[in-house]
Structures are given as C-alpha cells and as structure tokens.
Backbone as numpy.savetxt, mean C-alpha at the origin, in Angstrom:
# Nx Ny Nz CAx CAy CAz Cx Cy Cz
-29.13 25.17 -12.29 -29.30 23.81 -11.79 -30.77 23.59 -11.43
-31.29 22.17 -11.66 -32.81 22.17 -11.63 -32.73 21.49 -9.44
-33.99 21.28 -9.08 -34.13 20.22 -8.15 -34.29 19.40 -8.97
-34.39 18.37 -8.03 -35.22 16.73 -7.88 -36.31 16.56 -8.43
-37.19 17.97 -7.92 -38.77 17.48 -8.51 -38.48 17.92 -10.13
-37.93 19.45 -10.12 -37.88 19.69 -11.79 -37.65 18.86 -13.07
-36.51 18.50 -12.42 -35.57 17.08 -12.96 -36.67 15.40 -13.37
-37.04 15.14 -12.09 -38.40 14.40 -12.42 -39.21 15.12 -13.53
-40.28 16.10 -13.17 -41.34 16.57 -13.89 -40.09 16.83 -15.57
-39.07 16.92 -15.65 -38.56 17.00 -16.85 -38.58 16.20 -17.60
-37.98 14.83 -16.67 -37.46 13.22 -17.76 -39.19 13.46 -17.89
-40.19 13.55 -17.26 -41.89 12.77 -17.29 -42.12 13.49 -18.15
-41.33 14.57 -18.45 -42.36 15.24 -20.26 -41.21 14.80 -21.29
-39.91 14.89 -20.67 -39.23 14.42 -22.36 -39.48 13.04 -22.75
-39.82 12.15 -21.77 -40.29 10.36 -22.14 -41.95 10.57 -22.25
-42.94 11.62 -22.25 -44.50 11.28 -22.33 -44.52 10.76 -23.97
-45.19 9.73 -24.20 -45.64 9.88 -25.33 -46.52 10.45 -26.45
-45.52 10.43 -27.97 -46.28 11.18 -28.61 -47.84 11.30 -28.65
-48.63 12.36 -28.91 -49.99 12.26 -29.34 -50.08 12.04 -30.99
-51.35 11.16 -31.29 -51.32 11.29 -32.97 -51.77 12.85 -33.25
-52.45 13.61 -32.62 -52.50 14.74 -33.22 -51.33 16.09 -33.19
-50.26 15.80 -32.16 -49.13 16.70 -31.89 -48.26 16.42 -33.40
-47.91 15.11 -34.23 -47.79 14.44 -35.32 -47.29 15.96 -36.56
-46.36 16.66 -36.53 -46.39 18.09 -37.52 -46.69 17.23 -38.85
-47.73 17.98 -39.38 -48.56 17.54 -40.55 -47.75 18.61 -41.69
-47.39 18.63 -42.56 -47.07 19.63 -44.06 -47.97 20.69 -43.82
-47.73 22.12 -44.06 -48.68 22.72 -44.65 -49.39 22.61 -45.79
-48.68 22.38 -46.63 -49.36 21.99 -48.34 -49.82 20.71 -48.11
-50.07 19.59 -47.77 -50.67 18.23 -47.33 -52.01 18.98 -46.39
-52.06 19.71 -45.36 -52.66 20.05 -44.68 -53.93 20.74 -45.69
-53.56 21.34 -46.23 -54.34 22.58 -47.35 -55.17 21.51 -48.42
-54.56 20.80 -48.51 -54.27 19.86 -50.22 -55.44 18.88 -49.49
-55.09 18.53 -48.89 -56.64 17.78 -47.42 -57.82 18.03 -47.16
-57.99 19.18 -47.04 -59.16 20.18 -46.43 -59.92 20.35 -47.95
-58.78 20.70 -48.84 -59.10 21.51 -50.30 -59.96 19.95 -50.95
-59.63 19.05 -50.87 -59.63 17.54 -51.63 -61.35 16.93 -50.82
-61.16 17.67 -49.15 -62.27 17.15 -48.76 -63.75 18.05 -49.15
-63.30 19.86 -49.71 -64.00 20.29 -50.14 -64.51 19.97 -51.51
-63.75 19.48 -51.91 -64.02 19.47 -53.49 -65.20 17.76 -53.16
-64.43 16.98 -52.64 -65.52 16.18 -52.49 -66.81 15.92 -52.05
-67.05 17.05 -51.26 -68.61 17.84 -50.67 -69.10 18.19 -51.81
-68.46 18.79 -52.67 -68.94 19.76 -53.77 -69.16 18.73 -54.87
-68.37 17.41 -55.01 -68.74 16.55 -56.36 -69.25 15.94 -55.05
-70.03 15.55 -53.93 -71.11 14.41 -53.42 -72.55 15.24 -53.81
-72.32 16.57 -53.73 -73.87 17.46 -53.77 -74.10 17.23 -55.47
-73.38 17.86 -56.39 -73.38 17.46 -58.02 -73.83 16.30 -57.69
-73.41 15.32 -57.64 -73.68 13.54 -57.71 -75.32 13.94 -57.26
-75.25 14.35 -56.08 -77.13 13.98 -55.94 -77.85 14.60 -57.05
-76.97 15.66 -56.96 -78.12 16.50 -58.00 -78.10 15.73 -59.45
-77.34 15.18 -59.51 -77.58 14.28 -60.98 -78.30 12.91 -60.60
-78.14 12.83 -59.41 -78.93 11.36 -59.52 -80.62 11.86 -59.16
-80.94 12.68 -58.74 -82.34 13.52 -58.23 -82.40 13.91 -60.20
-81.66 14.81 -60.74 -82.36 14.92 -61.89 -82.14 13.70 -62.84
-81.25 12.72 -62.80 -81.63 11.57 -63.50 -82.86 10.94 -63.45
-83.46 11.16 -62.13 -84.64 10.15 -62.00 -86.12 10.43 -62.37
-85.70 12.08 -62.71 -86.71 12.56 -63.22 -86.55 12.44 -64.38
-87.55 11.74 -65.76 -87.40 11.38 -66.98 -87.60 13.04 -67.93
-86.78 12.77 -68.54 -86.63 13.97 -70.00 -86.50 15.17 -68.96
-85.35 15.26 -67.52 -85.18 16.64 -67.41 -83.37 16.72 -67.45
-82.82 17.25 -68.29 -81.34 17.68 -68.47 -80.98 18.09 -67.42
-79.48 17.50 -67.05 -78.53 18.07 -65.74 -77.41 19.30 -66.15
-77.65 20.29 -65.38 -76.37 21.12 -66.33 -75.40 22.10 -65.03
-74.07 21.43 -65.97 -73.29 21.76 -64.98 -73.36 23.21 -63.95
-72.13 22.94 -63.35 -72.12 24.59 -62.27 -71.52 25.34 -63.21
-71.61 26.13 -63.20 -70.81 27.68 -64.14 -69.81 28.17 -63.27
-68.85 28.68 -63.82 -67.62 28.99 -63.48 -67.89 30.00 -62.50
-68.58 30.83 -62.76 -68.97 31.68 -61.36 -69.74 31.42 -59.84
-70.19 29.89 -60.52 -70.29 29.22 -59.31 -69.40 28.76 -58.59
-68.42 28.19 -59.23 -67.18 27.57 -58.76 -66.49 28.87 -57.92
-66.34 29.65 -58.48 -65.44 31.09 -57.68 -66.22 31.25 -56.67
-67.78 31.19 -56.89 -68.35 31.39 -55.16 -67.85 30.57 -54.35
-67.85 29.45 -54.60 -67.66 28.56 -53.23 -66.10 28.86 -52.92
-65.43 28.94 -54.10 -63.80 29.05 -53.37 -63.90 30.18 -52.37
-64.77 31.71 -53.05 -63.84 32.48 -52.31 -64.87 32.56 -50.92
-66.20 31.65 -51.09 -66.35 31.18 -49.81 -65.44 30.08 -48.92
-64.79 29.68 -49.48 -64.12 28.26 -49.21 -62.92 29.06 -48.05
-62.11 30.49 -49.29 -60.83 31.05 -48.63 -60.83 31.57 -47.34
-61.95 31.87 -46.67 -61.71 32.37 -45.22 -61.18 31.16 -44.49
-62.17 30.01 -44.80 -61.81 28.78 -43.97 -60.68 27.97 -44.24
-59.92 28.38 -45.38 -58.73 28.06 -45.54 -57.41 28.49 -45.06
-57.96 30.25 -44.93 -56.80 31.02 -44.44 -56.81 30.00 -42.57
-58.24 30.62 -42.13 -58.40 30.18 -40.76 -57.02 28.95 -40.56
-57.85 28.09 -41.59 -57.15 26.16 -41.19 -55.76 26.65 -41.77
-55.53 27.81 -42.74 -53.65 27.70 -42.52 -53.02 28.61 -41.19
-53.67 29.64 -40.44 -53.50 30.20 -39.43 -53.39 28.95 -38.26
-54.08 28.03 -38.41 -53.82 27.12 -37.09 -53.10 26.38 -37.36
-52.96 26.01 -38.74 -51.78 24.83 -38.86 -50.38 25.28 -37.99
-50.27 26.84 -39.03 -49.44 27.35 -38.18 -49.05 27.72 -36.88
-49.88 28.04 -36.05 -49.86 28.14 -34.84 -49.61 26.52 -34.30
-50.22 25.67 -34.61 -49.68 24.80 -34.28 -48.67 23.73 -34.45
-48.11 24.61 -35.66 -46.34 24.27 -36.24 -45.49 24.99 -35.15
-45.94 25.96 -34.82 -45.43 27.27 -34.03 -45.29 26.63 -32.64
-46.69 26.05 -32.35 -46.81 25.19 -30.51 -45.79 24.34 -30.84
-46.11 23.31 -31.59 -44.90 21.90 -32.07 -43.38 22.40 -32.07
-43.12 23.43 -32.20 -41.50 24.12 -32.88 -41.31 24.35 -31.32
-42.45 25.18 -30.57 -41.80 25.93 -29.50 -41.79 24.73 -28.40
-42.51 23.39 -28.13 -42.56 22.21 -27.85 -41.39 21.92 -27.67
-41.04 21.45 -29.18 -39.88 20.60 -29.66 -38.68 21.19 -28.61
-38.74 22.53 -29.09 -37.34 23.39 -28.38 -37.10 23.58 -27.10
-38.59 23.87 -26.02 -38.51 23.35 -25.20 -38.01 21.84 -24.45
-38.53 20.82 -25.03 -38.18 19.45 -24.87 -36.55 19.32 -25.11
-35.93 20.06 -26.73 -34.47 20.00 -26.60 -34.44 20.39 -25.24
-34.48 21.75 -25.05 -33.55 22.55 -24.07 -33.76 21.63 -22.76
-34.83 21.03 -22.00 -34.60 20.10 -20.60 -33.90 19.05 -21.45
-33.60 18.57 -22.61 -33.18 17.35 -22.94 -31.59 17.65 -22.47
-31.77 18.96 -23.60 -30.22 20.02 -23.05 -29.23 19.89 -21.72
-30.41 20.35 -20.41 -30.36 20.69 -19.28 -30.01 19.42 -18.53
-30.92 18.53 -19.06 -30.65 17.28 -18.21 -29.60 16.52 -18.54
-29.21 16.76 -20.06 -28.10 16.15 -20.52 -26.35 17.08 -19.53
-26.88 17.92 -19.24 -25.43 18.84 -18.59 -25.64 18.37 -17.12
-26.66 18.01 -17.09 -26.42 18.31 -15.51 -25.96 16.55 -15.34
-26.51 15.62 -16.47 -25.96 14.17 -16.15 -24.63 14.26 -15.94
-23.96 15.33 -17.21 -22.19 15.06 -17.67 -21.83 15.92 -16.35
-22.28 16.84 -15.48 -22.06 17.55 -14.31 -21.90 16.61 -12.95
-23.06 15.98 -13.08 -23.08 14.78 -12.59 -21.97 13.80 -12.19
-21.94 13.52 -13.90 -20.92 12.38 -13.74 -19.29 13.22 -13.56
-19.09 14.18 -14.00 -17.73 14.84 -14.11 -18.01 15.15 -12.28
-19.16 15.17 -11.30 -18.48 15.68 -10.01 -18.20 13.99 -9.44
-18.83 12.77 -9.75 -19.18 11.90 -9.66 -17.14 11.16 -9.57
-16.81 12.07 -11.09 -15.27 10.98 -11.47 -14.38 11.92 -10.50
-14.64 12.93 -10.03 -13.68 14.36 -9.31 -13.75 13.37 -7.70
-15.03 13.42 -7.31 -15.12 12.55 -5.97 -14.40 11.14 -6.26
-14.14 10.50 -6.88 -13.38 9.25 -7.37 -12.21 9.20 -7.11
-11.68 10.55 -8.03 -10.22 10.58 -7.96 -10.01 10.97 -7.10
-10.53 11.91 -6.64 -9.98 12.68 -5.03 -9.52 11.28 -4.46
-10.87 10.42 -4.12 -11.21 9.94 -3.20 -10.00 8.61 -3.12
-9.61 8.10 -4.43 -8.52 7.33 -5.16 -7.39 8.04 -4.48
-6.98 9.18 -4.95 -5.52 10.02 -4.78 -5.61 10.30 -3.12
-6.71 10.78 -2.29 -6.72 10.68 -0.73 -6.12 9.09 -0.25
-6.25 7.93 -0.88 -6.09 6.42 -0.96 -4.95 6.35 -0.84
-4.10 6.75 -2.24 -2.85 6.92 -2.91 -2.28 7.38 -1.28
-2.35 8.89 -1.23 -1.73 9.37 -0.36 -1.87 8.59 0.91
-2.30 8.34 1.38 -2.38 7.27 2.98 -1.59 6.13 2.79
-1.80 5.51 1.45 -0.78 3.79 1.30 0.55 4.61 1.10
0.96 5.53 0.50 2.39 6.24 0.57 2.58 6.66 2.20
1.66 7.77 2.81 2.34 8.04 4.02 2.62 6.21 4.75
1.79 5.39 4.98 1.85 4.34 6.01 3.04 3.90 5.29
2.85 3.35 3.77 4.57 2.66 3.06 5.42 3.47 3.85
5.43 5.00 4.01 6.55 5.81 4.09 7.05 5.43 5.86
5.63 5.29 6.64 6.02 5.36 8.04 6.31 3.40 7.95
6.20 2.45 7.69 6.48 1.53 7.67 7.95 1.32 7.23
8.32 2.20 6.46 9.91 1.99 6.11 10.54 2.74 7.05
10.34 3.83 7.59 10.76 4.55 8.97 11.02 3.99 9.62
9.90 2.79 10.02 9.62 1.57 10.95 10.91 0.71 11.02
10.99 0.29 9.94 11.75 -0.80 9.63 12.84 -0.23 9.30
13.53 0.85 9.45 14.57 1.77 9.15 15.69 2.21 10.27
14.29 1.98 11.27 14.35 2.56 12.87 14.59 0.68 13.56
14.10 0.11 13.30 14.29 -1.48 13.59 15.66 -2.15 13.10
15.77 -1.79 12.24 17.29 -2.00 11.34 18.26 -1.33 12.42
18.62 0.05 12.00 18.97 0.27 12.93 19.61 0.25 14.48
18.07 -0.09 15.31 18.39 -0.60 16.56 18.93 -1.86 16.52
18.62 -2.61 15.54 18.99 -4.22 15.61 20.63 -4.06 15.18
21.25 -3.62 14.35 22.83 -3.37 14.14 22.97 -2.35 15.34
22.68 -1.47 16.16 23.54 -1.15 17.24 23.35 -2.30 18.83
22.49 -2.50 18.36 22.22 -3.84 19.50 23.15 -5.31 19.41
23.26 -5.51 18.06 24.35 -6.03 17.24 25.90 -5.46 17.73
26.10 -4.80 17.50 27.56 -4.00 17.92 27.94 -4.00 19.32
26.64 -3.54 20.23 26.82 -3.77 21.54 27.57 -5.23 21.89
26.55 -5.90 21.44 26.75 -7.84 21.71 27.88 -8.03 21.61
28.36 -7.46 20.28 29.73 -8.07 20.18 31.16 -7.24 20.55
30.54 -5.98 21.16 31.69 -5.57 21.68 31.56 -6.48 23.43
30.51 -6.53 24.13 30.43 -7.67 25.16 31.03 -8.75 25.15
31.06 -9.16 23.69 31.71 -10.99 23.52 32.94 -10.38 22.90
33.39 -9.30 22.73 34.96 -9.09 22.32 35.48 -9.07 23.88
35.01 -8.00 24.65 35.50 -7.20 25.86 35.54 -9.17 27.25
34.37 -9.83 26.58 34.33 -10.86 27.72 35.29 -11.95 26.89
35.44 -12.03 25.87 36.97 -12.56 25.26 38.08 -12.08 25.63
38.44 -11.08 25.30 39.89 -10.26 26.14 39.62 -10.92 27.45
38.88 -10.35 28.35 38.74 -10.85 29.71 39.37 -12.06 30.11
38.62 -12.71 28.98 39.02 -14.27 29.09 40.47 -14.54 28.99
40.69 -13.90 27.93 42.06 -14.16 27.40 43.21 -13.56 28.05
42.84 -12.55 28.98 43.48 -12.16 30.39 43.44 -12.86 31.29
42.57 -13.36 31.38 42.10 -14.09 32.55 43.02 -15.35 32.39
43.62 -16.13 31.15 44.09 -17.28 31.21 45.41 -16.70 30.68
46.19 -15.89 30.50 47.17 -15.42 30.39 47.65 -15.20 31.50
46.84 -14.37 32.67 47.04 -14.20 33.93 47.38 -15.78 34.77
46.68 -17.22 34.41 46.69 -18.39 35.01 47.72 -18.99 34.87
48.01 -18.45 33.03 49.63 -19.07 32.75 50.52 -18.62 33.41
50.56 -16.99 33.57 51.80 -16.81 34.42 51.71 -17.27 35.84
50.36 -17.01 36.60 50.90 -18.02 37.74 51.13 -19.35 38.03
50.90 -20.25 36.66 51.06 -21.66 36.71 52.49 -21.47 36.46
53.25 -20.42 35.90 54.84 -20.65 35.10 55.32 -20.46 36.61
54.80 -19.51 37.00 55.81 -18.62 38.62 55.46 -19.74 39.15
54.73 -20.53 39.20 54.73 -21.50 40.19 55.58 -22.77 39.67
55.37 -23.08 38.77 56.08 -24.13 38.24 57.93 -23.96 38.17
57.91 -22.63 38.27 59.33 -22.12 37.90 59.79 -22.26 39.80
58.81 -21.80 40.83 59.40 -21.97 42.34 59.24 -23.21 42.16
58.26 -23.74 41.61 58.81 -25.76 42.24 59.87 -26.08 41.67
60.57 -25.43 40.16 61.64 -25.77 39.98 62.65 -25.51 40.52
62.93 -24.17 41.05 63.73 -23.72 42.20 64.11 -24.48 43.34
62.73 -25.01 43.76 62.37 -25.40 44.79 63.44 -26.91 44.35
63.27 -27.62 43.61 64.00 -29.11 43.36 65.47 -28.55 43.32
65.62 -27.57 42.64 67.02 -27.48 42.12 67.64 -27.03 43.60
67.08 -26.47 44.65 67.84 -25.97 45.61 67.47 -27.12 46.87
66.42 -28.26 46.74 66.75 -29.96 47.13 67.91 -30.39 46.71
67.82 -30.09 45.49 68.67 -30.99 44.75 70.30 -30.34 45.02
70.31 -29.82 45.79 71.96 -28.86 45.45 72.47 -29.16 47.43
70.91 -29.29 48.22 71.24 -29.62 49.44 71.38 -31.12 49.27
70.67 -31.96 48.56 71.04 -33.17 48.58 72.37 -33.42 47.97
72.51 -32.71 47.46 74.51 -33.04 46.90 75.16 -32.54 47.76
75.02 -31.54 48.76 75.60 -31.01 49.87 75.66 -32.24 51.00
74.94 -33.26 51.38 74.67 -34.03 51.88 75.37 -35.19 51.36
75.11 -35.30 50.20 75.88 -36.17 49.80 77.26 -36.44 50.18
78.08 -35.08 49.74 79.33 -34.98 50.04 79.45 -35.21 51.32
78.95 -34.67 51.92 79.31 -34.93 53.66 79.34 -36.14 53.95
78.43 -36.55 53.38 78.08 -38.31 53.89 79.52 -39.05 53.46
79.94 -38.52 52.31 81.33 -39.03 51.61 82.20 -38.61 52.49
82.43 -37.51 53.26 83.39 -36.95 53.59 82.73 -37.80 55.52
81.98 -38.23 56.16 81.73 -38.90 56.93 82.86 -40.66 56.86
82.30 -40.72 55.79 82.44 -41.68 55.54 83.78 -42.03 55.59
84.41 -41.02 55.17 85.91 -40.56 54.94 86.64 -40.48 56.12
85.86 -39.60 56.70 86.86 -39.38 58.62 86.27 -41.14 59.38
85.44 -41.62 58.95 85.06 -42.80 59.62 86.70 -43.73 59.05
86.86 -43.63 58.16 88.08 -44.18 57.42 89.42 -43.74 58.12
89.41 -42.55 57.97 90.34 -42.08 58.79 90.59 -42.36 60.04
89.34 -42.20 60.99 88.92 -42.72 62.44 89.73 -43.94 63.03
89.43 -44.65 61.81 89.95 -46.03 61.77 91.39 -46.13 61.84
91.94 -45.52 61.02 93.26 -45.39 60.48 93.85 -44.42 62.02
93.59 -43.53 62.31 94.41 -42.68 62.87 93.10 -42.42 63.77
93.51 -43.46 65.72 93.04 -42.97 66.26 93.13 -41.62 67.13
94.21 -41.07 66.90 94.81 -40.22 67.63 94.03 -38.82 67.39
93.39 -38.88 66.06 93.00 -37.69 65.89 91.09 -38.28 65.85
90.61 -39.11 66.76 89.13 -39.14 67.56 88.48 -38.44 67.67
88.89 -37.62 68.71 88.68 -36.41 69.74 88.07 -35.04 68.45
88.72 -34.91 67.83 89.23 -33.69 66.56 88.03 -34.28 65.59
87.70 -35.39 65.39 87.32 -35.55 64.07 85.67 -36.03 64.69
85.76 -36.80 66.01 84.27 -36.46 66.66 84.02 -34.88 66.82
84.33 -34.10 66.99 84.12 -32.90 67.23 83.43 -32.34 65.62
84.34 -32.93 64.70 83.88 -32.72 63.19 82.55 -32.85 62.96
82.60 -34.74 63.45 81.32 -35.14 63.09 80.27 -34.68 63.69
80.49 -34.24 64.85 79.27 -33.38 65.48 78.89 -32.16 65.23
79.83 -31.54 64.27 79.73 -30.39 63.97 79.11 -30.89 62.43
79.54 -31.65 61.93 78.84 -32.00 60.38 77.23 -32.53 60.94
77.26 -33.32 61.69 76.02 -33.69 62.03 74.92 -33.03 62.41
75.36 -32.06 62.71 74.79 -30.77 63.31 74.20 -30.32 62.07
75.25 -29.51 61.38 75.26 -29.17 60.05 73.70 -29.91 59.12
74.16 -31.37 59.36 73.29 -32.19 58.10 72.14 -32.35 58.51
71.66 -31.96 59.98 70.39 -32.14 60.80 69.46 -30.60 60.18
70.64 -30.18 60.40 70.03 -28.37 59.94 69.98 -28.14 58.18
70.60 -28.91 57.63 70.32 -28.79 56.43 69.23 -29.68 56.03
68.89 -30.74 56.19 67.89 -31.82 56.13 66.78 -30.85 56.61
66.58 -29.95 57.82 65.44 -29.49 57.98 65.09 -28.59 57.17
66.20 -27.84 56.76 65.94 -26.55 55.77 65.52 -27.04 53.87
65.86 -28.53 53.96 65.00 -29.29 52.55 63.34 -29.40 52.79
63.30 -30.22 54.18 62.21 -30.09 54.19 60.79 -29.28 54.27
61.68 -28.54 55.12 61.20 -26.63 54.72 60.87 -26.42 53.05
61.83 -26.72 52.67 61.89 -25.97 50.94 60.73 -27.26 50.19
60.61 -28.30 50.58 59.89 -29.41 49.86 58.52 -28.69 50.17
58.05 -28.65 51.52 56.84 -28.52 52.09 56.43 -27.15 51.30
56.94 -26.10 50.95 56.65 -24.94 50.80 55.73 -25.05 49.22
C-alpha cells in the first residue's frame, strides 16, 4: 500500500507530459538518420569541391575512390556503434520508464478497485447495520402493538364482565323488587279478601240484627234475651270493625 504523498508523487508522474525527445524513435530510422545525415556532409564537401574546382578553368574534378569511401565509413562505424549503444540504452530507459509508469498505473489502479471494494463493504455493512435496526424497531413495534392488543382485549373482557356482573346485579336487583312488589301486592290482596270476608261477616249480622229487630217486634217477650244478643253482637261488630281497620291500615 502506497501513502498519500506516494500516491500523489505517482498520479504527478503517470499524468507529466510527454517530452519530444523521450518519443521511442526505430532503431533502423535512428541509424538510417545519422547514416543519410553523413552521407550528406560527405556529398556537401564533394559539392564544394566541385564547385572550387569548377571555377578554376581547364582543371578536371575526379571522383572519391572506393577506398576513400571505406575510410570514412569505417571512420563513420565507431560513431555509429556509439549512436546505436544509446539509442539503445535509451530504448532500455523508455522500456524501463514505460514499465515503471505501468506498474504505479498498476498500483494505483488496485489500490482505486481496493478503494472502492472497501468503499462498497462500508456501504453494505453500513446498509445491512440499517436493515438490521428498521427490523429490530419493526420487530419491537409489533411487540408494541402486540402487547397493546393484548392489554386492550383483556381490558375489554374485564369491562364486560363488569357490565355482565352489573347486569345480573341489575337483574337481581329487579327480580328481587318484583317479588317484593308480588308479596306485597299478594298481602294487600289478603288484606281485601280478609275485609272483604269481615265485611260479609258484618253484613250478616246486620241481617241477622235486623232480623231480631223483627222479631223484637213480633215477640216482646223474648227483649230481655235478644237485647242481651244484640249487645253481645254489638260487641262482636265493634270488635270486628276494629280488627278491619287494623287489617286496612296495615
């Protein structure tokens, strides 16, 4: 793994721009160059020398001889080998350059995808840590409301066993009113029917008063006997009259 600064000083050489002379030139272009610029040294010097002996009248120009030509080459070949020794060396700098430049291109390229692969890892974590919290709270929110449910149907059940238990109550309670409205209604009926049985008791007497008054009439002889009656009925109807009113009042 590089730092910060490496990483910098890296992108600042893989983005420097090219030089025209870093440019990898051919070797044979390179040679073919040098060779083309010698040969043209060699036909600019001929040229003078023909224009220096042209100008001199009636003197003949005559070429170089072939053993001249071999001098200059195999003077020429040291400086050729030289200029192919550096080409090379500097095919060699350019190659070992290049490969260098891959390899931080390399380096920086792994450490971007390192980068970005710790970059998408912190994401997802950070996503799936997310995930997991909206599941636990969903999970404790349905607990919630699970636990609310719940209390609300036994709170429910309570209520209505209260409004069952204060219904019965009720319904005791006025079951209990009926029977003492019946027991009562049933002694006031008592109560008339045993008026009603002294008032026919009364009645008769009054008939049977009425009767010895008849008699009275008819047969005074028996007065004495039948006042004694009536005072004894009268008696009677005073004490029964009180014992109605007794039974009315009650």
């Amino acid at each position: 793994m590089y730092t910060s600064d490496e990483q910098q000083s890296q992108s600042q050489t893989m983005y420097q721009p090219v030089n025209q002379e870093e440019i990898i030139v051919p070797l044979p272009a390179l040679l073919h160059s040098r060779y083309s610029k010698m040969l043209m040294g060699m036909t600019g010097t001929s040229n003078t020398v023909h224009q220096t002996t042209t100008s001199t009248p009636h003197r003949p120009v005559l070429p170089p001889s072939r053993s001249d030509q071999l001098v200059n080459y195999d003077a020429e070949m040291p400086a050729l080998k030289d200029a192919k020794a550096e080409a090379e060396r500097e095919k060699h700098d350019r190659d070992k350059l290049d490969a260098e430049k891959k390899e931080r291109r390399r380096v920086k390229e792994l450490v971007r995808l390192q980068a970005e692969a710790d970059k998408n890892a912190r994401r997802t974590a950070k996503l799936k840590q997310k995930e997991e919290k909206q599941a636990k709270k969903e999970a404790h929110a349905e607990v919630v409301r699970l636990q609310l449910l719940v209390e609300a149907e036994a709170k429910l059940k309570r209520r209505q066993e209260k409004e069952q238990a204060k219904l019965e109550l009720q319904k005791k309670t006025e079951a209990d009113a009926m029977a003492l409205l019946a027991a009562k209604v049933a002694r006031r009926q008592e109560k008339r029917r045993v008026a009603l049985e002294h008032e026919r008791h009364l009645l008769i007497m009054e008939q049977r008063i009425n009767s010895l008054d008849t008699i009275h009439a008819k047969d005074k002889g028996q007065i004495a006997k039948l006042e004694a009656q009536v005072k004894l009925m009268t008696k009677m109807i005073k004490q029964a009259v009180e014992e109605v009113q007794i039974i009315v009042h009650l």
